């Protein structure tokens, strides 16, 4: 083997070893990551077991339709109708796993159709949020609170957070390029070991920026 080829081979082996060590967090990369994948969250609902029993029948178990981006979470075959003072939206899909409190997530466009005024909130923070009625095949639930517009957020593992130079609950901006370019601000970083790297936006944001959910967007520290 010629010296030139031997050196080239050693260089490639060295690169592969370094990348593998970085992958397992045995050494840290000097290059900060900058881009995140984006997913579009259409209107959906998370249910408590109490409300599953009312809407679908006592002891009903949710059934999987398909997996979604976060590990252990999935879209269900079960659907409900949302009813507000001004209108209804049918076939709103339930997501699993079961939650301690029922939470309805809609876009602002949905809220106008329903005639409700939900606040922009982080998932799980439903105290004092908008009331709404849920209609299932077996019963009706009238929520006094629980309807929100989900904040823009990015799921990350602790390793991802270190790679991007951010921490849990930090607010960042995200740059969108293309025909409807712009910047999305007040994006919340959410860090947990069981998360998969993914930015979640609702359908209104997706339409405003011309996104289809296959893009990689650039994170900007505020």
PDB file of C-alpha atoms in Angstrom:
ATOM      1  CA  UNK A   1       0.000   0.000   0.000  1.00  0.00           C
ATOM      2  CA  UNK A   2       1.333   3.438  -0.886  1.00  0.00           C
ATOM      3  CA  UNK A   3       2.075   5.958   1.894  1.00  0.00           C
ATOM      4  CA  UNK A   4      -0.523   8.360   0.539  1.00  0.00           C
ATOM      5  CA  UNK A   5      -3.272   5.730   0.681  1.00  0.00           C
ATOM      6  CA  UNK A   6      -2.149   4.534   4.114  1.00  0.00           C
ATOM      7  CA  UNK A   7      -2.334   8.065   5.521  1.00  0.00           C
ATOM      8  CA  UNK A   8      -5.728   8.622   3.930  1.00  0.00           C
ATOM      9  CA  UNK A   9      -7.021   5.400   5.485  1.00  0.00           C
ATOM     10  CA  UNK A  10      -5.685   6.363   8.930  1.00  0.00           C
ATOM     11  CA  UNK A  11      -7.389   9.735   8.656  1.00  0.00           C
ATOM     12  CA  UNK A  12     -10.745   8.130   7.847  1.00  0.00           C
ATOM     13  CA  UNK A  13     -10.383   5.657  10.724  1.00  0.00           C
ATOM     14  CA  UNK A  14      -9.555   8.502  13.123  1.00  0.00           C
ATOM     15  CA  UNK A  15     -12.619  10.462  12.027  1.00  0.00           C
ATOM     16  CA  UNK A  16     -14.857   7.416  12.507  1.00  0.00           C
ATOM     17  CA  UNK A  17     -13.487   6.765  15.994  1.00  0.00           C
ATOM     18  CA  UNK A  18     -14.001  10.396  17.047  1.00  0.00           C
ATOM     19  CA  UNK A  19     -17.562  10.438  15.748  1.00  0.00           C
ATOM     20  CA  UNK A  20     -18.362   7.204  17.589  1.00  0.00           C
ATOM     21  CA  UNK A  21     -16.902   8.555  20.840  1.00  0.00           C
ATOM     22  CA  UNK A  22     -18.949  11.750  20.474  1.00  0.00           C
ATOM     23  CA  UNK A  23     -22.060   9.691  19.784  1.00  0.00           C
ATOM     24  CA  UNK A  24     -21.657   7.957  23.162  1.00  0.00           C
ATOM     25  CA  UNK A  25     -20.705  11.236  24.931  1.00  0.00           C
ATOM     26  CA  UNK A  26     -17.182  10.010  25.682  1.00  0.00           C
ATOM     27  CA  UNK A  27     -15.763  13.181  24.166  1.00  0.00           C
ATOM     28  CA  UNK A  28     -17.477  16.454  23.292  1.00  0.00           C
ATOM     29  CA  UNK A  29     -17.620  18.010  19.846  1.00  0.00           C
ATOM     30  CA  UNK A  30     -16.323  21.559  19.517  1.00  0.00           C
ATOM     31  CA  UNK A  31     -19.003  22.306  16.941  1.00  0.00           C
ATOM     32  CA  UNK A  32     -22.333  23.459  18.362  1.00  0.00           C
ATOM     33  CA  UNK A  33     -25.399  22.005  16.668  1.00  0.00           C
ATOM     34  CA  UNK A  34     -27.694  24.509  15.000  1.00  0.00           C
ATOM     35  CA  UNK A  35     -30.632  22.815  13.219  1.00  0.00           C
ATOM     36  CA  UNK A  36     -33.648  20.920  14.542  1.00  0.00           C
ATOM     37  CA  UNK A  37     -36.304  18.862  12.739  1.00  0.00           C
ATOM     38  CA  UNK A  38     -39.845  20.256  12.890  1.00  0.00           C
ATOM     39  CA  UNK A  39     -43.176  18.440  13.284  1.00  0.00           C
ATOM     40  CA  UNK A  40     -46.662  19.892  12.881  1.00  0.00           C
ATOM     41  CA  UNK A  41     -49.184  19.124  15.619  1.00  0.00           C
ATOM     42  CA  UNK A  42     -52.787  19.253  14.457  1.00  0.00           C
ATOM     43  CA  UNK A  43     -55.588  19.667  17.018  1.00  0.00           C
ATOM     44  CA  UNK A  44     -55.679  16.740  19.441  1.00  0.00           C
ATOM     45  CA  UNK A  45     -56.650  15.712  22.949  1.00  0.00           C
ATOM     46  CA  UNK A  46     -55.005  13.965  25.906  1.00  0.00           C
ATOM     47  CA  UNK A  47     -57.491  12.185  28.182  1.00  0.00           C
ATOM     48  CA  UNK A  48     -57.611  11.090  31.807  1.00  0.00           C
ATOM     49  CA  UNK A  49     -58.917   7.591  32.533  1.00  0.00           C
ATOM     50  CA  UNK A  50     -62.014   9.094  34.145  1.00  0.00           C
ATOM     51  CA  UNK A  51     -62.924  10.873  30.938  1.00  0.00           C
ATOM     52  CA  UNK A  52     -62.026   7.871  28.746  1.00  0.00           C
ATOM     53  CA  UNK A  53     -64.586   5.874  30.720  1.00  0.00           C
ATOM     54  CA  UNK A  54     -67.264   8.530  30.172  1.00  0.00           C
ATOM     55  CA  UNK A  55     -66.564   9.147  26.490  1.00  0.00           C
ATOM     56  CA  UNK A  56     -65.898   5.559  25.342  1.00  0.00           C
ATOM     57  CA  UNK A  57     -67.375   3.342  28.042  1.00  0.00           C
ATOM     58  CA  UNK A  58     -66.295   2.039  31.445  1.00  0.00           C
ATOM     59  CA  UNK A  59     -62.890   0.347  31.365  1.00  0.00           C
ATOM     60  CA  UNK A  60     -62.180   1.267  27.741  1.00  0.00           C
ATOM     61  CA  UNK A  61     -58.530   0.941  26.698  1.00  0.00           C
ATOM     62  CA  UNK A  62     -57.067   3.263  24.072  1.00  0.00           C
ATOM     63  CA  UNK A  63     -55.910   1.524  20.879  1.00  0.00           C
ATOM     64  CA  UNK A  64     -52.893   2.519  18.787  1.00  0.00           C
ATOM     65  CA  UNK A  65     -53.302   4.105  15.354  1.00  0.00           C
ATOM     66  CA  UNK A  66     -49.623   5.013  14.861  1.00  0.00           C
ATOM     67  CA  UNK A  67     -46.514   6.094  16.749  1.00  0.00           C
ATOM     68  CA  UNK A  68     -45.638   9.783  16.905  1.00  0.00           C
ATOM     69  CA  UNK A  69     -42.282  11.535  17.243  1.00  0.00           C
ATOM     70  CA  UNK A  70     -41.778  11.180  21.003  1.00  0.00           C
ATOM     71  CA  UNK A  71     -40.869   7.716  22.369  1.00  0.00           C
ATOM     72  CA  UNK A  72     -43.745   5.941  24.097  1.00  0.00           C
ATOM     73  CA  UNK A  73     -46.402   8.276  22.705  1.00  0.00           C
ATOM     74  CA  UNK A  74     -48.872   7.382  19.967  1.00  0.00           C
ATOM     75  CA  UNK A  75     -51.958   8.567  18.135  1.00  0.00           C
ATOM     76  CA  UNK A  76     -55.059   6.515  18.920  1.00  0.00           C
ATOM     77  CA  UNK A  77     -57.892   5.182  16.805  1.00  0.00           C
ATOM     78  CA  UNK A  78     -60.299   6.931  19.208  1.00  0.00           C
ATOM     79  CA  UNK A  79     -61.668  10.342  18.253  1.00  0.00           C
ATOM     80  CA  UNK A  80     -63.990  12.885  19.873  1.00  0.00           C
ATOM     81  CA  UNK A  81     -65.990  15.932  18.869  1.00  0.00           C
ATOM     82  CA  UNK A  82     -65.132  19.331  20.353  1.00  0.00           C
ATOM     83  CA  UNK A  83     -68.041  21.668  21.024  1.00  0.00           C
ATOM     84  CA  UNK A  84     -67.802  25.345  21.866  1.00  0.00           C
ATOM     85  CA  UNK A  85     -70.270  28.230  22.083  1.00  0.00           C
ATOM     86  CA  UNK A  86     -70.065  28.957  18.341  1.00  0.00           C
ATOM     87  CA  UNK A  87     -69.372  25.635  16.663  1.00  0.00           C
ATOM     88  CA  UNK A  88     -68.057  22.087  16.677  1.00  0.00           C
ATOM     89  CA  UNK A  89     -65.032  20.240  15.295  1.00  0.00           C
ATOM     90  CA  UNK A  90     -65.428  16.508  14.689  1.00  0.00           C
ATOM     91  CA  UNK A  91     -62.936  13.651  14.543  1.00  0.00           C
ATOM     92  CA  UNK A  92     -60.337  15.119  16.906  1.00  0.00           C
ATOM     93  CA  UNK A  93     -57.800  12.393  17.570  1.00  0.00           C
ATOM     94  CA  UNK A  94     -56.867  11.210  21.045  1.00  0.00           C
ATOM     95  CA  UNK A  95     -53.162  10.832  21.903  1.00  0.00           C
ATOM     96  CA  UNK A  96     -51.715   8.395  24.437  1.00  0.00           C
ATOM     97  CA  UNK A  97     -50.504   7.690  27.052  1.00  0.00           C
ATOM     98  CA  UNK A  98     -53.247   8.597  29.525  1.00  0.00           C
ATOM     99  CA  UNK A  99     -52.781  11.902  31.374  1.00  0.00           C
ATOM    100  CA  UNK A 100     -53.663  12.818  34.981  1.00  0.00           C
ATOM    101  CA  UNK A 101     -55.717  15.719  33.589  1.00  0.00           C
ATOM    102  CA  UNK A 102     -57.538  15.993  30.281  1.00  0.00           C
ATOM    103  CA  UNK A 103     -56.000  18.538  27.915  1.00  0.00           C
ATOM    104  CA  UNK A 104     -57.302  19.787  24.565  1.00  0.00           C
ATOM    105  CA  UNK A 105     -54.795  21.412  22.188  1.00  0.00           C
ATOM    106  CA  UNK A 106     -56.089  23.549  19.330  1.00  0.00           C
ATOM    107  CA  UNK A 107     -54.757  26.245  17.007  1.00  0.00           C
ATOM    108  CA  UNK A 108     -56.059  29.805  17.148  1.00  0.00           C
ATOM    109  CA  UNK A 109     -58.048  29.196  13.938  1.00  0.00           C
ATOM    110  CA  UNK A 110     -59.776  26.237  15.622  1.00  0.00           C
ATOM    111  CA  UNK A 111     -60.501  28.348  18.701  1.00  0.00           C
ATOM    112  CA  UNK A 112     -62.281  30.998  16.613  1.00  0.00           C
ATOM    113  CA  UNK A 113     -64.449  28.352  14.963  1.00  0.00           C
ATOM    114  CA  UNK A 114     -65.379  26.918  18.364  1.00  0.00           C
ATOM    115  CA  UNK A 115     -65.877  30.316  19.991  1.00  0.00           C
ATOM    116  CA  UNK A 116     -63.371  29.692  22.808  1.00  0.00           C
ATOM    117  CA  UNK A 117     -60.392  31.755  23.962  1.00  0.00           C
ATOM    118  CA  UNK A 118     -57.642  29.385  25.122  1.00  0.00           C
ATOM    119  CA  UNK A 119     -54.345  30.728  26.477  1.00  0.00           C
ATOM    120  CA  UNK A 120     -50.940  29.842  25.030  1.00  0.00           C
ATOM    121  CA  UNK A 121     -49.520  27.359  27.521  1.00  0.00           C
ATOM    122  CA  UNK A 122     -46.897  24.688  28.022  1.00  0.00           C
ATOM    123  CA  UNK A 123     -48.372  21.192  27.930  1.00  0.00           C
ATOM    124  CA  UNK A 124     -49.711  20.151  31.318  1.00  0.00           C
ATOM    125  CA  UNK A 125     -50.440  23.694  32.480  1.00  0.00           C
ATOM    126  CA  UNK A 126     -54.223  23.780  32.191  1.00  0.00           C
ATOM    127  CA  UNK A 127     -55.174  25.666  35.368  1.00  0.00           C
ATOM    128  CA  UNK A 128     -57.525  28.509  34.443  1.00  0.00           C
ATOM    129  CA  UNK A 129     -57.521  27.582  30.746  1.00  0.00           C
ATOM    130  CA  UNK A 130     -60.582  27.655  28.492  1.00  0.00           C
ATOM    131  CA  UNK A 131     -63.676  25.504  29.066  1.00  0.00           C
ATOM    132  CA  UNK A 132     -64.850  23.169  26.311  1.00  0.00           C
ATOM    133  CA  UNK A 133     -67.230  20.244  25.786  1.00  0.00           C
ATOM    134  CA  UNK A 134     -66.100  16.796  24.591  1.00  0.00           C
ATOM    135  CA  UNK A 135     -68.526  14.445  22.866  1.00  0.00           C
ATOM    136  CA  UNK A 136     -67.698  10.752  22.526  1.00  0.00           C
ATOM    137  CA  UNK A 137     -69.642   7.724  21.298  1.00  0.00           C
ATOM    138  CA  UNK A 138     -70.744   6.838  24.850  1.00  0.00           C
ATOM    139  CA  UNK A 139     -70.980  10.138  26.700  1.00  0.00           C
ATOM    140  CA  UNK A 140     -70.238  13.832  27.110  1.00  0.00           C
ATOM    141  CA  UNK A 141     -67.645  15.640  29.251  1.00  0.00           C
ATOM    142  CA  UNK A 142     -68.011  19.338  30.000  1.00  0.00           C
ATOM    143  CA  UNK A 143     -64.561  20.613  30.932  1.00  0.00           C
ATOM    144  CA  UNK A 144     -64.447  23.736  33.075  1.00  0.00           C
ATOM    145  CA  UNK A 145     -60.800  24.145  32.039  1.00  0.00           C
ATOM    146  CA  UNK A 146     -58.395  22.233  29.845  1.00  0.00           C
ATOM    147  CA  UNK A 147     -58.323  23.830  26.383  1.00  0.00           C
ATOM    148  CA  UNK A 148     -55.015  25.478  25.435  1.00  0.00           C
ATOM    149  CA  UNK A 149     -52.968  26.599  22.461  1.00  0.00           C
ATOM    150  CA  UNK A 150     -49.642  24.786  22.907  1.00  0.00           C
ATOM    151  CA  UNK A 151     -46.538  26.947  23.004  1.00  0.00           C
ATOM    152  CA  UNK A 152     -43.877  26.426  20.369  1.00  0.00           C
ATOM    153  CA  UNK A 153     -41.344  24.046  21.861  1.00  0.00           C
ATOM    154  CA  UNK A 154     -38.371  21.805  21.127  1.00  0.00           C
ATOM    155  CA  UNK A 155     -37.940  18.392  22.739  1.00  0.00           C
ATOM    156  CA  UNK A 156     -34.331  17.506  23.584  1.00  0.00           C
ATOM    157  CA  UNK A 157     -32.336  14.973  25.567  1.00  0.00           C
ATOM    158  CA  UNK A 158     -29.736  16.348  28.012  1.00  0.00           C
ATOM    159  CA  UNK A 159     -27.085  15.417  25.434  1.00  0.00           C
ATOM    160  CA  UNK A 160     -28.921  17.394  22.747  1.00  0.00           C
ATOM    161  CA  UNK A 161     -29.193  20.394  25.071  1.00  0.00           C
ATOM    162  CA  UNK A 162     -25.433  20.389  25.668  1.00  0.00           C
ATOM    163  CA  UNK A 163     -24.819  20.118  21.922  1.00  0.00           C
ATOM    164  CA  UNK A 164     -27.037  23.143  21.238  1.00  0.00           C
ATOM    165  CA  UNK A 165     -25.797  25.101  24.266  1.00  0.00           C
ATOM    166  CA  UNK A 166     -29.236  25.456  25.869  1.00  0.00           C
ATOM    167  CA  UNK A 167     -30.996  24.432  29.091  1.00  0.00           C
ATOM    168  CA  UNK A 168     -34.467  23.265  30.088  1.00  0.00           C
ATOM    169  CA  UNK A 169     -37.171  25.996  29.970  1.00  0.00           C
ATOM    170  CA  UNK A 170     -34.912  28.372  28.040  1.00  0.00           C
ATOM    171  CA  UNK A 171     -36.578  30.536  25.396  1.00  0.00           C
ATOM    172  CA  UNK A 172     -34.983  30.616  21.944  1.00  0.00           C
ATOM    173  CA  UNK A 173     -35.876  31.747  18.433  1.00  0.00           C
ATOM    174  CA  UNK A 174     -35.969  29.639  15.291  1.00  0.00           C
ATOM    175  CA  UNK A 175     -35.138  30.857  11.791  1.00  0.00           C
ATOM    176  CA  UNK A 176     -37.308  29.703   8.884  1.00  0.00           C
ATOM    177  CA  UNK A 177     -35.903  30.050   5.383  1.00  0.00           C
ATOM    178  CA  UNK A 178     -37.700  29.714   2.065  1.00  0.00           C
ATOM    179  CA  UNK A 179     -40.547  31.501   0.298  1.00  0.00           C
ATOM    180  CA  UNK A 180     -42.250  32.520   3.566  1.00  0.00           C
ATOM    181  CA  UNK A 181     -39.109  33.098   5.594  1.00  0.00           C
ATOM    182  CA  UNK A 182     -39.216  34.560   9.073  1.00  0.00           C
ATOM    183  CA  UNK A 183     -38.363  34.038  12.724  1.00  0.00           C
ATOM    184  CA  UNK A 184     -40.445  32.222  15.336  1.00  0.00           C
ATOM    185  CA  UNK A 185     -39.758  33.596  18.810  1.00  0.00           C
ATOM    186  CA  UNK A 186     -40.463  32.434  22.364  1.00  0.00           C
ATOM    187  CA  UNK A 187     -39.765  28.790  21.576  1.00  0.00           C
ATOM    188  CA  UNK A 188     -39.442  26.762  24.791  1.00  0.00           C
ATOM    189  CA  UNK A 189     -36.670  24.196  25.241  1.00  0.00           C
ATOM    190  CA  UNK A 190     -37.902  21.033  26.993  1.00  0.00           C
ATOM    191  CA  UNK A 191     -35.252  18.624  28.218  1.00  0.00           C
ATOM    192  CA  UNK A 192     -35.817  15.030  29.378  1.00  0.00           C
ATOM    193  CA  UNK A 193     -33.747  11.862  28.955  1.00  0.00           C
ATOM    194  CA  UNK A 194     -36.592  10.071  27.127  1.00  0.00           C
ATOM    195  CA  UNK A 195     -37.252  12.811  24.556  1.00  0.00           C
ATOM    196  CA  UNK A 196     -36.366  12.675  20.861  1.00  0.00           C
ATOM    197  CA  UNK A 197     -35.037  15.832  19.199  1.00  0.00           C
ATOM    198  CA  UNK A 198     -38.024  17.532  17.560  1.00  0.00           C
ATOM    199  CA  UNK A 199     -39.634  20.971  17.350  1.00  0.00           C
ATOM    200  CA  UNK A 200     -43.430  21.076  17.651  1.00  0.00           C
ATOM    201  CA  UNK A 201     -45.565  23.809  16.114  1.00  0.00           C
ATOM    202  CA  UNK A 202     -49.292  23.978  15.422  1.00  0.00           C
ATOM    203  CA  UNK A 203     -51.017  24.150  12.047  1.00  0.00           C
ATOM    204  CA  UNK A 204     -51.381  27.942  12.153  1.00  0.00           C
ATOM    205  CA  UNK A 205     -47.616  28.406  12.517  1.00  0.00           C
ATOM    206  CA  UNK A 206     -46.964  25.821   9.810  1.00  0.00           C
ATOM    207  CA  UNK A 207     -49.280  27.573   7.362  1.00  0.00           C
ATOM    208  CA  UNK A 208     -47.922  31.031   8.191  1.00  0.00           C
ATOM    209  CA  UNK A 209     -44.335  29.952   7.430  1.00  0.00           C
ATOM    210  CA  UNK A 210     -45.150  27.563   4.576  1.00  0.00           C
ATOM    211  CA  UNK A 211     -43.845  24.483   6.416  1.00  0.00           C
ATOM    212  CA  UNK A 212     -44.834  20.871   5.737  1.00  0.00           C
ATOM    213  CA  UNK A 213     -43.047  19.116   8.623  1.00  0.00           C
ATOM    214  CA  UNK A 214     -40.011  17.799   6.744  1.00  0.00           C
ATOM    215  CA  UNK A 215     -37.750  20.809   7.290  1.00  0.00           C
ATOM    216  CA  UNK A 216     -34.702  21.421   9.460  1.00  0.00           C
ATOM    217  CA  UNK A 217     -34.888  24.837  11.139  1.00  0.00           C
ATOM    218  CA  UNK A 218     -32.046  26.889  12.598  1.00  0.00           C
ATOM    219  CA  UNK A 219     -32.061  27.554  16.341  1.00  0.00           C
ATOM    220  CA  UNK A 220     -31.075  31.072  17.420  1.00  0.00           C
ATOM    221  CA  UNK A 221     -30.179  31.883  21.022  1.00  0.00           C
ATOM    222  CA  UNK A 222     -32.131  34.935  22.278  1.00  0.00           C
TER     223      UNK A 222
END
